[in-house]
Amino acid sequence: MSGTAIPRLPGGVPGLGHALALRRDPFGLLLRARAWGDVVEIGVGPRPVYVINSPRVIRQILVSDAAHYDKGSLFEKASAVLGNGVVTSSGEFHRQQRRLIHPAFQSTRIPLYAEVMTALAEELSQAWQPGRHLRMDAEMHRLTITTAARTLFSSRLADHAVTEIQHSLPVFLSTITARALSPVPLLEKLPTPGNRRFARARQRMLRAVLSVIDDYRAVGGDQGDLLSMLLAARDADSGRAMPREQVYDEAVTFMVAASESTATALSWAFHYLGNHRAVEERVRREVRDCLGERAAARHGDLPRLARLRQVLHEVLRLHPLALLPRRALQDVEVDGRHYPRGTQFFISPHALHRDRRHYAAPADFDPDRWAPDRAPHIDPETYLPFGVGRHGCLGESFAWSSMTITLATLLNRFSFTPVPGHRIREVMAGTSRPCHLPMIVHPC
Ligand code: HEM
């Protein structure tokens, strides 16, 4: 490395650096690092990691020089669970896969998937008993997993696979988190109850999903779902279809990417609405004006739910992914300094979104900052909920549709009250999610 010294965050422990602080309070650590400069060194174990806090330098790493980086060791660990799908792969293979599956996420397909979202949101609103205590985080996880499974496989041919996914995907999600945070990689190989549970879930998921892939191939045609798109995808140069194991990896990757982050955003949205009665009322009025006599929202309602969209923008500002890790694949230059191949960088949308240089009163929930008279003053480079560049979120339109339809449909029927005395804790798993979110639902 060359140039003047980079500030190192105080408080590291010899040999461990800031690893313990990062495990104990990742959000606090990232916010503290931000105060020390645009590029700040921390230690994760014996190795330095550079935390990037400048929107300009973030663009350099994620966009202009993106080819010089992969996502690093956390994603290598995730690939043991997810396989080699578009989230965990890098380089030329990632570029090809992304190009191949991109059509499945195009705006013309979203209204088809949205029919599933509407049906499931309505079903949930019928199932909830007024006055009940619900764990909203668990409810939203169940809903988004079922949404992912049903948009992937809409055909009745796949009913047994949908049931299997509802059962096994939570095991995949908890295994990714446990392995990403595990300090000892060898633990993954031991026959612990957790590892055995994951091995069983993977076997069952593999059997169920591969058998649906085979059934779809035999029947042919477009079922209006994501699997049909994955099977129809052809490489632009060779004209070849994806091997069935690759279709499986992309299917599992899609289900994990689509369910976890959407459930997190929805859970936080209910938390904030439950704690900001006036905002909740205002959004409900907008929803009722838009839906009229209908119980459930549809994809076509999205443009008329501007206030609800402001709430979601604000939720995604306050609780985006905590970290986008990157690792240099070659010697790199970042903001005028040189770093050797293998250097790790952390980009934190969480810290960026809570920087008072970019947002007034950044810790406050203020959806009006996204109102038409104020939003144009926000620099788009300081808002990264869906990432940017070659690894930017493929499911952004899908996510907007799913979040809006679910929130509108449930707000139309219920209001949400926090359980008195419960203190909510944010944990960094794949996303920055509320650990346990009990709420009481009232009809309204
Ligand atoms: C509120 C919901 C969501 C949020 C906040 C979110 C956020 C993100 C972010 C920040 C990234 C970039 C990661 C990086 O650069 O390292 C990403 C990537 C990705 N997301 Fe999402 N996402 C959401 C929903 C979805 C949904 C619903 C899908 C699928 C339908 C999806 C599929 C993907 C995929 C496939 C990638 C990897 C893209 C690549 O590496 O080429 N996401 N997401």
CSV table of C-alpha atoms and ligand atoms in Angstrom, one decimal:
chain,number,residue,atom,x,y,z
A,1,MET,CA,0.0,0.0,0.0
A,2,SER,CA,1.3,3.5,-0.6
A,3,GLY,CA,0.4,7.1,0.3
A,4,THR,CA,-0.3,8.7,3.7
A,5,ALA,CA,-1.5,6.6,6.6
A,6,ILE,CA,-5.1,5.5,6.8
A,7,PRO,CA,-6.7,6.0,10.2
A,8,ARG,CA,-7.2,2.8,12.1
A,9,LEU,CA,-10.2,2.5,14.3
A,10,PRO,CA,-9.1,2.5,18.0
A,11,GLY,CA,-10.2,-0.3,20.3
A,12,GLY,CA,-8.8,-3.4,18.5
A,13,VAL,CA,-7.5,-6.4,20.5
A,14,PRO,CA,-4.1,-7.9,19.5
A,15,GLY,CA,-4.6,-10.9,17.2
A,16,LEU,CA,-8.4,-10.4,17.0
A,17,GLY,CA,-8.6,-6.8,15.9
A,18,HIS,CA,-12.2,-5.7,16.0
A,19,ALA,CA,-13.6,-9.2,15.4
A,20,LEU,CA,-15.3,-9.4,18.8
A,21,ALA,CA,-16.8,-5.9,18.5
A,22,LEU,CA,-18.0,-6.7,15.0
A,23,ARG,CA,-19.8,-9.8,16.3
A,24,ARG,CA,-21.2,-8.0,19.4
A,25,ASP,CA,-22.3,-4.8,17.9
A,26,PRO,CA,-21.7,-4.6,14.1
A,27,PHE,CA,-23.9,-1.5,13.7
A,28,GLY,CA,-22.2,0.5,16.4
A,29,LEU,CA,-18.8,-0.5,15.0
A,30,LEU,CA,-19.7,0.6,11.5
A,31,LEU,CA,-21.1,3.9,12.7
A,32,ARG,CA,-17.9,4.5,14.8
A,33,ALA,CA,-15.7,3.8,11.8
A,34,ARG,CA,-17.6,6.3,9.8
A,35,ALA,CA,-16.6,9.1,12.1
A,36,TRP,CA,-12.9,8.4,11.4
A,37,GLY,CA,-12.9,9.1,7.7
A,38,ASP,CA,-13.8,8.0,4.2
A,39,VAL,CA,-11.5,5.0,4.3
A,40,VAL,CA,-10.9,3.5,7.8
A,41,GLU,CA,-8.9,0.4,8.7
A,42,ILE,CA,-10.3,-2.1,11.1
A,43,GLY,CA,-8.9,-5.6,12.0
A,44,VAL,CA,-10.9,-8.7,11.5
A,45,GLY,CA,-8.7,-11.3,13.1
A,46,PRO,CA,-5.1,-10.6,12.1
A,47,ARG,CA,-6.0,-9.1,8.7
A,48,PRO,CA,-6.9,-5.5,8.0
A,49,VAL,CA,-10.2,-4.7,6.4
A,50,TYR,CA,-11.0,-1.2,5.0
A,51,VAL,CA,-14.3,0.3,5.7
A,52,ILE,CA,-15.4,2.7,2.9
A,53,ASN,CA,-17.6,5.6,3.9
A,54,SER,CA,-17.5,7.9,0.8
A,55,PRO,CA,-20.2,7.6,-1.8
A,56,ARG,CA,-17.7,8.4,-4.5
A,57,VAL,CA,-15.3,5.7,-3.4
A,58,ILE,CA,-18.2,3.2,-3.0
A,59,ARG,CA,-19.1,3.8,-6.7
A,60,GLN,CA,-15.5,3.3,-7.7
A,61,ILE,CA,-15.5,-0.2,-6.1
A,62,LEU,CA,-19.0,-1.3,-6.9
A,63,VAL,CA,-19.3,0.2,-10.4
A,64,SER,CA,-16.3,1.6,-12.3
A,65,ASP,CA,-13.7,-1.0,-11.0
A,66,ALA,CA,-16.2,-3.7,-10.1
A,67,ALA,CA,-14.4,-6.3,-12.3
A,68,HIS,CA,-11.4,-6.1,-9.9
A,69,TYR,CA,-13.4,-7.5,-7.0
A,70,ASP,CA,-15.4,-10.5,-5.8
A,71,LYS,CA,-17.5,-10.7,-2.7
A,72,GLY,CA,-15.0,-12.4,-0.5
A,73,SER,CA,-15.0,-15.2,2.1
A,74,LEU,CA,-18.5,-14.6,3.5
A,75,PHE,CA,-19.9,-15.5,0.1
A,76,GLU,CA,-17.6,-18.4,-0.3
A,77,LYS,CA,-19.1,-19.8,2.9
A,78,ALA,CA,-22.6,-19.1,1.6
A,79,SER,CA,-21.9,-21.0,-1.6
A,80,ALA,CA,-21.6,-24.2,0.4
A,81,VAL,CA,-25.3,-23.7,1.2
A,82,LEU,CA,-26.6,-22.0,-1.9
A,83,GLY,CA,-24.5,-23.6,-4.6
A,84,ASN,CA,-23.0,-21.6,-7.4
A,85,GLY,CA,-25.9,-19.3,-8.3
A,86,VAL,CA,-25.8,-15.7,-9.3
A,87,VAL,CA,-25.5,-14.3,-5.7
A,88,THR,CA,-22.4,-16.3,-4.8
A,89,SER,CA,-20.6,-16.5,-8.2
A,90,SER,CA,-18.2,-14.0,-9.6
A,91,GLY,CA,-16.2,-13.1,-12.8
A,92,GLU,CA,-17.2,-14.4,-16.2
A,93,PHE,CA,-19.4,-17.2,-14.9
A,94,HIS,CA,-21.4,-14.6,-12.9
A,95,ARG,CA,-21.7,-12.3,-15.9
A,96,GLN,CA,-23.1,-15.2,-18.0
A,97,GLN,CA,-25.5,-16.4,-15.4
A,98,ARG,CA,-26.8,-12.9,-14.7
A,99,ARG,CA,-27.4,-12.3,-18.4
A,100,LEU,CA,-29.1,-15.6,-18.7
A,101,ILE,CA,-31.6,-15.2,-15.8
A,102,HIS,CA,-32.2,-11.5,-16.2
A,103,PRO,CA,-35.3,-11.9,-18.4
A,104,ALA,CA,-37.0,-13.7,-15.5
A,105,PHE,CA,-36.9,-10.5,-13.5
A,106,GLN,CA,-38.0,-8.1,-16.3
A,107,SER,CA,-40.8,-5.7,-15.7
A,108,THR,CA,-43.1,-7.6,-18.1
A,109,ARG,CA,-43.0,-10.7,-15.9
A,110,ILE,CA,-43.7,-8.9,-12.6
A,111,PRO,CA,-47.5,-8.6,-13.0
A,112,LEU,CA,-47.6,-12.4,-13.4
A,113,TYR,CA,-45.7,-13.0,-10.1
A,114,ALA,CA,-47.8,-10.2,-8.5
A,115,GLU,CA,-51.0,-12.3,-8.9
A,116,VAL,CA,-49.4,-14.8,-6.5
A,117,MET,CA,-48.5,-12.0,-4.1
A,118,THR,CA,-52.0,-10.7,-4.1
A,119,ALA,CA,-53.6,-14.1,-3.4
A,120,LEU,CA,-51.2,-14.9,-0.6
A,121,ALA,CA,-51.5,-11.5,1.1
A,122,GLU,CA,-55.3,-11.8,1.0
A,123,GLU,CA,-55.2,-15.4,2.4
A,124,LEU,CA,-53.0,-14.1,5.3
A,125,SER,CA,-55.3,-11.2,6.0
A,126,GLN,CA,-58.2,-13.7,6.3
A,127,ALA,CA,-56.3,-16.1,8.5
A,128,TRP,CA,-55.2,-13.6,11.2
A,129,GLN,CA,-57.4,-13.5,14.3
A,130,PRO,CA,-58.1,-9.9,15.5
A,131,GLY,CA,-56.6,-9.2,19.0
A,132,ARG,CA,-54.0,-11.9,18.6
A,133,HIS,CA,-50.3,-11.4,19.5
A,134,LEU,CA,-48.3,-12.3,16.4
A,135,ARG,CA,-44.6,-12.6,15.8
A,136,MET,CA,-44.5,-10.3,12.8
A,137,ASP,CA,-41.0,-11.3,11.8
A,138,ALA,CA,-42.0,-15.0,11.7
A,139,GLU,CA,-45.2,-14.2,9.9
A,140,MET,CA,-43.4,-12.3,7.2
A,141,HIS,CA,-40.8,-15.0,6.8
A,142,ARG,CA,-43.4,-17.6,6.3
A,143,LEU,CA,-45.3,-15.4,3.8
A,144,THR,CA,-42.2,-14.4,1.7
A,145,ILE,CA,-41.0,-18.0,1.6
A,146,THR,CA,-44.3,-19.1,0.3
A,147,THR,CA,-44.4,-16.2,-2.2
A,148,ALA,CA,-40.9,-17.2,-3.5
A,149,ALA,CA,-41.9,-20.9,-3.8
A,150,ARG,CA,-45.2,-20.1,-5.6
A,151,THR,CA,-43.7,-17.6,-8.0
A,152,LEU,CA,-40.9,-20.0,-8.8
A,153,PHE,CA,-43.4,-22.9,-9.3
A,154,SER,CA,-47.0,-21.8,-10.0
A,155,SER,CA,-48.0,-25.2,-11.5
A,156,ARG,CA,-50.0,-27.7,-9.4
A,157,LEU,CA,-47.3,-30.1,-10.6
A,158,ALA,CA,-45.1,-28.6,-8.0
A,159,ASP,CA,-47.4,-28.7,-4.9
A,160,HIS,CA,-45.2,-31.2,-3.0
A,161,ALA,CA,-42.1,-29.1,-3.8
A,162,VAL,CA,-43.7,-26.0,-2.4
A,163,THR,CA,-44.5,-27.8,0.8
A,164,GLU,CA,-40.9,-29.1,1.0
A,165,ILE,CA,-39.5,-25.6,0.5
A,166,GLN,CA,-41.7,-24.2,3.2
A,167,HIS,CA,-40.3,-26.8,5.5
A,168,SER,CA,-36.6,-26.7,4.4
A,169,LEU,CA,-35.8,-23.2,3.4
A,170,PRO,CA,-35.8,-21.8,7.0
A,171,VAL,CA,-33.1,-24.4,7.7
A,172,PHE,CA,-31.1,-23.0,4.7
A,173,LEU,CA,-31.5,-19.5,6.0
A,174,SER,CA,-30.4,-20.2,9.5
A,175,THR,CA,-27.4,-22.3,8.3
A,176,ILE,CA,-26.1,-19.4,6.1
A,177,THR,CA,-26.2,-17.1,9.1
A,178,ALA,CA,-24.6,-19.6,11.5
A,179,ARG,CA,-21.8,-20.4,9.0
A,180,ALA,CA,-21.1,-16.8,8.1
A,181,LEU,CA,-20.6,-16.0,11.8
A,182,SER,CA,-18.7,-19.1,12.7
A,183,PRO,CA,-15.1,-18.3,13.7
A,184,VAL,CA,-14.0,-22.0,13.0
A,185,PRO,CA,-14.7,-23.3,9.5
A,186,LEU,CA,-14.1,-26.8,10.6
A,187,LEU,CA,-17.2,-26.8,12.7
A,188,GLU,CA,-19.2,-27.1,9.4
A,189,LYS,CA,-17.8,-30.5,8.8
A,190,LEU,CA,-18.6,-32.0,12.3
A,191,PRO,CA,-21.8,-34.1,12.7
A,192,THR,CA,-23.5,-31.6,15.0
A,193,PRO,CA,-27.3,-31.6,15.2
A,194,GLY,CA,-27.4,-28.3,13.1
A,195,ASN,CA,-25.2,-29.7,10.4
A,196,ARG,CA,-27.2,-33.0,10.2
A,197,ARG,CA,-30.4,-31.0,10.0
A,198,PHE,CA,-29.0,-29.0,7.1
A,199,ALA,CA,-27.7,-32.1,5.3
A,200,ARG,CA,-31.2,-33.7,5.6
A,201,ALA,CA,-33.0,-30.5,4.4
A,202,ARG,CA,-30.6,-30.2,1.5
A,203,GLN,CA,-31.2,-33.8,0.4
A,204,ARG,CA,-35.0,-33.3,0.6
A,205,MET,CA,-34.9,-29.9,-1.2
A,206,LEU,CA,-32.7,-31.3,-3.9
A,207,ARG,CA,-35.0,-34.3,-4.6
A,208,ALA,CA,-38.1,-32.2,-4.6
A,209,VAL,CA,-36.9,-29.3,-6.8
A,210,LEU,CA,-35.0,-31.6,-9.3
A,211,SER,CA,-38.1,-33.7,-9.7
A,212,VAL,CA,-40.2,-30.5,-10.5
A,213,ILE,CA,-37.5,-29.4,-13.0
A,214,ASP,CA,-37.8,-32.8,-14.7
A,215,ASP,CA,-41.6,-32.6,-14.8
A,216,TYR,CA,-41.5,-29.1,-16.2
A,217,ARG,CA,-39.1,-30.1,-18.9
A,218,ALA,CA,-41.3,-33.1,-19.9
A,219,VAL,CA,-44.4,-30.9,-20.1
A,220,GLY,CA,-42.7,-27.8,-21.7
A,221,GLY,CA,-44.2,-24.4,-22.3
A,222,ASP,CA,-44.5,-21.3,-20.2
A,223,GLN,CA,-46.3,-21.7,-16.9
A,224,GLY,CA,-46.0,-18.0,-16.2
A,225,ASP,CA,-43.5,-18.6,-13.4
A,226,LEU,CA,-39.9,-18.2,-12.8
A,227,LEU,CA,-38.9,-21.8,-13.3
A,228,SER,CA,-40.3,-21.6,-16.9
A,229,MET,CA,-38.1,-18.6,-17.5
A,230,LEU,CA,-35.0,-20.4,-16.1
A,231,LEU,CA,-35.7,-23.4,-18.3
A,232,ALA,CA,-36.3,-21.3,-21.4
A,233,ALA,CA,-33.1,-19.2,-20.9
A,234,ARG,CA,-30.5,-19.8,-23.6
A,235,ASP,CA,-26.9,-18.6,-23.7
A,236,ALA,CA,-26.7,-15.8,-26.3
A,237,ASP,CA,-23.4,-17.2,-27.8
A,238,SER,CA,-23.8,-21.0,-27.6
A,239,GLY,CA,-27.6,-21.2,-27.6
A,240,ARG,CA,-27.3,-23.8,-24.8
A,241,ALA,CA,-29.8,-24.2,-21.9
A,242,MET,CA,-28.7,-24.3,-18.3
A,243,PRO,CA,-27.8,-27.7,-16.9
A,244,ARG,CA,-30.5,-28.9,-14.5
A,245,GLU,CA,-28.1,-28.7,-11.4
A,246,GLN,CA,-27.4,-25.1,-12.3
A,247,VAL,CA,-31.2,-24.4,-12.6
A,248,TYR,CA,-31.4,-25.9,-9.1
A,249,ASP,CA,-28.7,-23.6,-7.7
A,250,GLU,CA,-30.4,-20.6,-9.2
A,251,ALA,CA,-33.8,-21.7,-7.9
A,252,VAL,CA,-32.5,-22.0,-4.3
A,253,THR,CA,-30.5,-18.7,-4.6
A,254,PHE,CA,-33.7,-17.0,-5.8
A,255,MET,CA,-35.7,-18.3,-2.9
A,256,VAL,CA,-33.2,-17.2,-0.3
A,257,ALA,CA,-32.6,-13.8,-1.9
A,258,ALA,CA,-36.3,-13.1,-2.4
A,259,SER,CA,-37.6,-14.2,1.0
A,260,GLU,CA,-35.1,-13.0,3.6
A,261,SER,CA,-34.6,-9.4,2.6
A,262,THR,CA,-38.3,-8.8,1.8
A,263,ALA,CA,-39.4,-10.3,5.1
A,264,THR,CA,-37.0,-8.0,6.9
A,265,ALA,CA,-38.2,-4.9,5.2
A,266,LEU,CA,-41.8,-5.8,5.8
A,267,SER,CA,-41.2,-6.6,9.5
A,268,TRP,CA,-39.6,-3.2,10.0
A,269,ALA,CA,-42.4,-1.5,8.2
A,270,PHE,CA,-45.0,-2.9,10.6
A,271,HIS,CA,-42.8,-1.9,13.6
A,272,TYR,CA,-42.5,1.7,12.5
A,273,LEU,CA,-46.2,2.0,11.5
A,274,GLY,CA,-47.2,0.5,14.9
A,275,ASN,CA,-45.1,3.2,16.6
A,276,HIS,CA,-46.2,6.1,14.4
A,277,ARG,CA,-50.0,6.1,14.5
A,278,ALA,CA,-50.4,9.3,12.4
A,279,VAL,CA,-48.3,7.9,9.5
A,280,GLU,CA,-50.2,4.6,9.7
A,281,GLU,CA,-53.5,6.4,9.5
A,282,ARG,CA,-52.4,8.5,6.5
A,283,VAL,CA,-51.1,5.5,4.6
A,284,ARG,CA,-54.3,3.5,5.4
A,285,ARG,CA,-56.4,6.3,3.9
A,286,GLU,CA,-54.3,6.3,0.8
A,287,VAL,CA,-54.7,2.5,0.6
A,288,ARG,CA,-58.5,2.6,1.0
A,289,ASP,CA,-58.9,5.4,-1.6
A,290,CYS,CA,-57.0,3.3,-4.0
A,291,LEU,CA,-58.5,-0.2,-3.3
A,292,GLY,CA,-62.2,0.9,-2.9
A,293,GLU,CA,-64.2,-2.2,-2.1
A,294,ARG,CA,-61.4,-4.6,-2.9
A,295,ALA,CA,-59.8,-6.5,0.0
A,296,ALA,CA,-56.4,-7.0,-1.6
A,297,ALA,CA,-54.0,-4.8,-3.5
A,298,ARG,CA,-52.8,-5.6,-7.1
A,299,HIS,CA,-49.7,-4.8,-9.1
A,300,GLY,CA,-51.6,-2.1,-11.0
A,301,ASP,CA,-52.1,-0.2,-7.7
A,302,LEU,CA,-48.4,0.5,-7.2
A,303,PRO,CA,-48.3,3.9,-8.9
A,304,ARG,CA,-51.2,5.2,-6.7
A,305,LEU,CA,-49.6,4.2,-3.4
A,306,ALA,CA,-47.1,7.0,-3.1
A,307,ARG,CA,-47.2,7.5,0.7
A,308,LEU,CA,-46.8,3.8,1.3
A,309,ARG,CA,-43.8,3.8,-1.0
A,310,GLN,CA,-42.3,6.7,1.0
A,311,VAL,CA,-42.6,4.5,4.2
A,312,LEU,CA,-40.8,1.7,2.4
A,313,HIS,CA,-38.1,4.0,1.2
A,314,GLU,CA,-37.5,5.1,4.7
A,315,VAL,CA,-37.6,1.6,6.1
A,316,LEU,CA,-34.9,0.6,3.5
A,317,ARG,CA,-32.9,3.6,4.4
A,318,LEU,CA,-32.9,2.8,8.2
A,319,HIS,CA,-32.5,-1.0,7.7
A,320,PRO,CA,-30.6,-2.0,4.5
A,321,LEU,CA,-28.0,-4.7,4.4
A,322,ALA,CA,-25.4,-3.8,6.9
A,323,LEU,CA,-22.5,-4.9,4.8
A,324,LEU,CA,-21.5,-5.4,1.2
A,325,PRO,CA,-18.1,-7.1,1.4
A,326,ARG,CA,-15.6,-7.0,-1.5
A,327,ARG,CA,-12.2,-8.6,-2.0
A,328,ALA,CA,-9.6,-7.4,-4.4
A,329,LEU,CA,-8.9,-10.0,-7.1
A,330,GLN,CA,-5.7,-8.1,-8.2
A,331,ASP,CA,-3.6,-5.2,-6.9
A,332,VAL,CA,-6.0,-2.3,-6.8
A,333,GLU,CA,-6.0,1.5,-6.5
A,334,VAL,CA,-8.7,2.9,-4.2
A,335,ASP,CA,-9.1,6.6,-3.8
A,336,GLY,CA,-5.5,7.2,-4.9
A,337,ARG,CA,-3.9,4.5,-2.7
A,338,HIS,CA,-2.7,1.1,-3.7
A,339,TYR,CA,-3.7,-2.2,-2.0
A,340,PRO,CA,-2.5,-5.7,-2.7
A,341,ARG,CA,-4.6,-8.5,-4.2
A,342,GLY,CA,-6.7,-10.2,-1.5
A,343,THR,CA,-7.4,-7.0,0.5
A,344,GLN,CA,-10.9,-6.9,1.9
A,345,PHE,CA,-13.2,-3.9,1.9
A,346,PHE,CA,-16.5,-3.3,3.7
A,347,ILE,CA,-19.1,-1.1,2.2
A,348,SER,CA,-21.9,-0.4,4.7
A,349,PRO,CA,-25.2,0.9,3.3
A,350,HIS,CA,-26.2,1.0,7.0
A,351,ALA,CA,-23.5,3.6,7.9
A,352,LEU,CA,-24.0,5.5,4.6
A,353,HIS,CA,-27.7,5.9,5.2
A,354,ARG,CA,-27.2,7.1,8.7
A,355,ASP,CA,-24.5,9.7,7.8
A,356,ARG,CA,-25.7,13.2,8.8
A,357,ARG,CA,-23.7,14.7,5.9
A,358,HIS,CA,-26.4,13.1,3.7
A,359,TYR,CA,-29.5,12.9,5.9
A,360,ALA,CA,-30.8,15.3,8.5
A,361,ALA,CA,-31.6,13.6,11.8
A,362,PRO,CA,-30.6,10.3,10.3
A,363,ALA,CA,-31.8,8.0,13.1
A,364,ASP,CA,-35.3,9.3,12.9
A,365,PHE,CA,-38.1,7.6,11.0
A,366,ASP,CA,-39.3,10.4,8.7
A,367,PRO,CA,-41.0,9.1,5.5
A,368,ASP,CA,-41.7,12.7,4.5
A,369,ARG,CA,-38.1,13.0,3.5
A,370,TRP,CA,-39.1,11.0,0.4
A,371,ALA,CA,-42.0,13.4,-0.4
A,372,PRO,CA,-41.9,15.0,-3.9
A,373,ASP,CA,-40.8,18.4,-2.5
A,374,ARG,CA,-37.9,16.9,-0.4
A,375,ALA,CA,-36.7,13.8,-2.2
A,376,PRO,CA,-34.9,15.6,-5.1
A,377,HIS,CA,-32.5,17.0,-2.5
A,378,ILE,CA,-31.3,13.5,-1.6
A,379,ASP,CA,-28.2,12.6,-3.6
A,380,PRO,CA,-29.0,9.1,-5.1
A,381,GLU,CA,-25.4,8.1,-4.6
A,382,THR,CA,-26.0,8.1,-0.8
A,383,TYR,CA,-28.9,5.6,-1.0
A,384,LEU,CA,-28.0,2.0,-1.7
A,385,PRO,CA,-30.7,-0.3,-0.4
A,386,PHE,CA,-30.5,-2.5,-3.5
A,387,GLY,CA,-26.7,-2.1,-4.2
A,388,VAL,CA,-25.5,-0.9,-7.6
A,389,GLY,CA,-23.4,-2.1,-10.5
A,390,ARG,CA,-22.8,-5.7,-11.8
A,391,HIS,CA,-24.0,-7.2,-8.5
A,392,GLY,CA,-26.9,-4.8,-7.9
A,393,CYS,CA,-30.2,-6.5,-6.9
A,394,LEU,CA,-31.9,-8.4,-9.7
A,395,GLY,CA,-35.2,-8.6,-7.8
A,396,GLU,CA,-35.8,-4.9,-7.1
A,397,SER,CA,-39.1,-4.6,-9.0
A,398,PHE,CA,-40.2,-8.0,-7.7
A,399,ALA,CA,-39.4,-6.7,-4.1
A,400,TRP,CA,-41.3,-3.4,-4.6
A,401,SER,CA,-44.3,-5.3,-5.9
A,402,SER,CA,-44.2,-7.9,-3.0
A,403,MET,CA,-43.7,-5.3,-0.3
A,404,THR,CA,-46.4,-2.9,-1.6
A,405,ILE,CA,-49.0,-5.5,-2.2
A,406,THR,CA,-48.5,-7.2,1.2
A,407,LEU,CA,-48.4,-4.0,3.3
A,408,ALA,CA,-51.4,-2.4,1.5
A,409,THR,CA,-53.5,-5.5,1.9
A,410,LEU,CA,-52.8,-6.0,5.6
A,411,LEU,CA,-53.1,-2.3,6.4
A,412,ASN,CA,-56.5,-2.3,4.7
A,413,ARG,CA,-57.8,-4.7,7.3
A,414,PHE,CA,-55.7,-4.3,10.4
A,415,SER,CA,-53.9,-1.8,12.6
A,416,PHE,CA,-50.7,-2.9,14.5
A,417,THR,CA,-49.7,-2.2,18.1
A,418,PRO,CA,-46.4,-3.0,19.6
A,419,VAL,CA,-46.5,-5.3,22.6
A,420,PRO,CA,-45.9,-3.1,25.7
A,421,GLY,CA,-42.5,-3.4,27.3
A,422,HIS,CA,-40.9,-5.4,24.5
A,423,ARG,CA,-37.6,-3.9,23.5
A,424,ILE,CA,-36.7,-4.6,19.8
A,425,ARG,CA,-33.2,-5.7,18.9
A,426,GLU,CA,-31.7,-5.5,15.4
A,427,VAL,CA,-29.4,-8.4,14.5
A,428,MET,CA,-27.1,-8.7,11.5
A,429,ALA,CA,-27.8,-11.9,9.7
A,430,GLY,CA,-27.9,-11.9,5.9
A,431,THR,CA,-29.9,-8.7,6.5
A,432,SER,CA,-30.4,-6.3,9.4
A,433,ARG,CA,-33.5,-7.9,10.8
A,434,PRO,CA,-35.5,-7.4,14.0
A,435,CYS,CA,-34.8,-10.4,16.2
A,436,HIS,CA,-38.2,-10.9,17.7
A,437,LEU,CA,-41.1,-8.7,16.8
A,438,PRO,CA,-44.3,-9.4,18.6
A,439,MET,CA,-47.3,-7.1,17.7
A,440,ILE,CA,-51.0,-7.1,18.3
A,441,VAL,CA,-53.3,-6.9,15.3
A,442,HIS,CA,-56.6,-5.1,15.6
A,443,PRO,CA,-59.3,-5.0,12.9
A,444,CYS,CA,-60.0,-1.5,11.7
B,1,HEM,C1,-36.4,-5.4,0.1
B,1,HEM,C2,-35.9,-6.5,-0.6
B,1,HEM,C3,-34.5,-6.6,-1.1
B,1,HEM,C4,-33.4,-5.9,-0.8
B,1,HEM,C5,-33.2,-4.8,0.3
B,1,HEM,C6,-32.3,-6.4,-1.6
B,1,HEM,C7,-31.0,-6.0,-1.6
B,1,HEM,C8,-30.0,-6.5,-2.4
B,1,HEM,C9,-28.7,-5.9,-2.4
B,1,HEM,C10,-28.1,-4.8,-1.5
B,1,HEM,C11,-28.0,-6.7,-3.3
B,1,HEM,C12,-26.5,-6.4,-3.7
B,1,HEM,C13,-25.5,-7.3,-2.9
B,1,HEM,C14,-24.1,-6.9,-3.2
B,1,HEM,O1,-23.8,-6.1,-4.0
B,1,HEM,O2,-23.2,-7.6,-2.6
B,1,HEM,C15,-28.9,-7.7,-3.8
B,1,HEM,C16,-28.5,-8.6,-4.8
B,1,HEM,C17,-29.4,-9.5,-5.3
B,1,HEM,N1,-30.7,-9.6,-5.0
B,1,HEM,FE1,-31.8,-8.5,-3.8
B,1,HEM,N2,-32.8,-7.4,-2.4
B,1,HEM,C18,-34.2,-7.5,-2.1
B,1,HEM,C19,-35.0,-8.4,-2.7
B,1,HEM,C20,-34.7,-9.3,-3.7
B,1,HEM,C21,-35.7,-10.2,-4.4
B,1,HEM,C22,-37.2,-10.2,-4.1
B,1,HEM,C23,-35.0,-10.9,-5.2
B,1,HEM,C24,-35.5,-12.0,-6.2
B,1,HEM,C25,-36.7,-11.9,-6.7
B,1,HEM,C26,-33.6,-10.5,-5.1
B,1,HEM,C27,-32.5,-11.1,-5.8
B,1,HEM,C28,-31.2,-10.7,-5.8
B,1,HEM,C29,-30.2,-11.3,-6.5
B,1,HEM,C30,-30.3,-12.5,-7.5
B,1,HEM,C31,-29.0,-10.6,-6.2
B,1,HEM,C32,-27.6,-10.9,-6.7
B,1,HEM,C33,-27.3,-10.1,-7.9
B,1,HEM,C34,-25.9,-10.4,-8.4
B,1,HEM,O3,-25.0,-10.6,-7.6
B,1,HEM,O4,-25.7,-10.3,-9.7
B,1,HEM,N3,-33.5,-9.5,-4.2
B,1,HEM,N4,-30.1,-7.5,-3.3
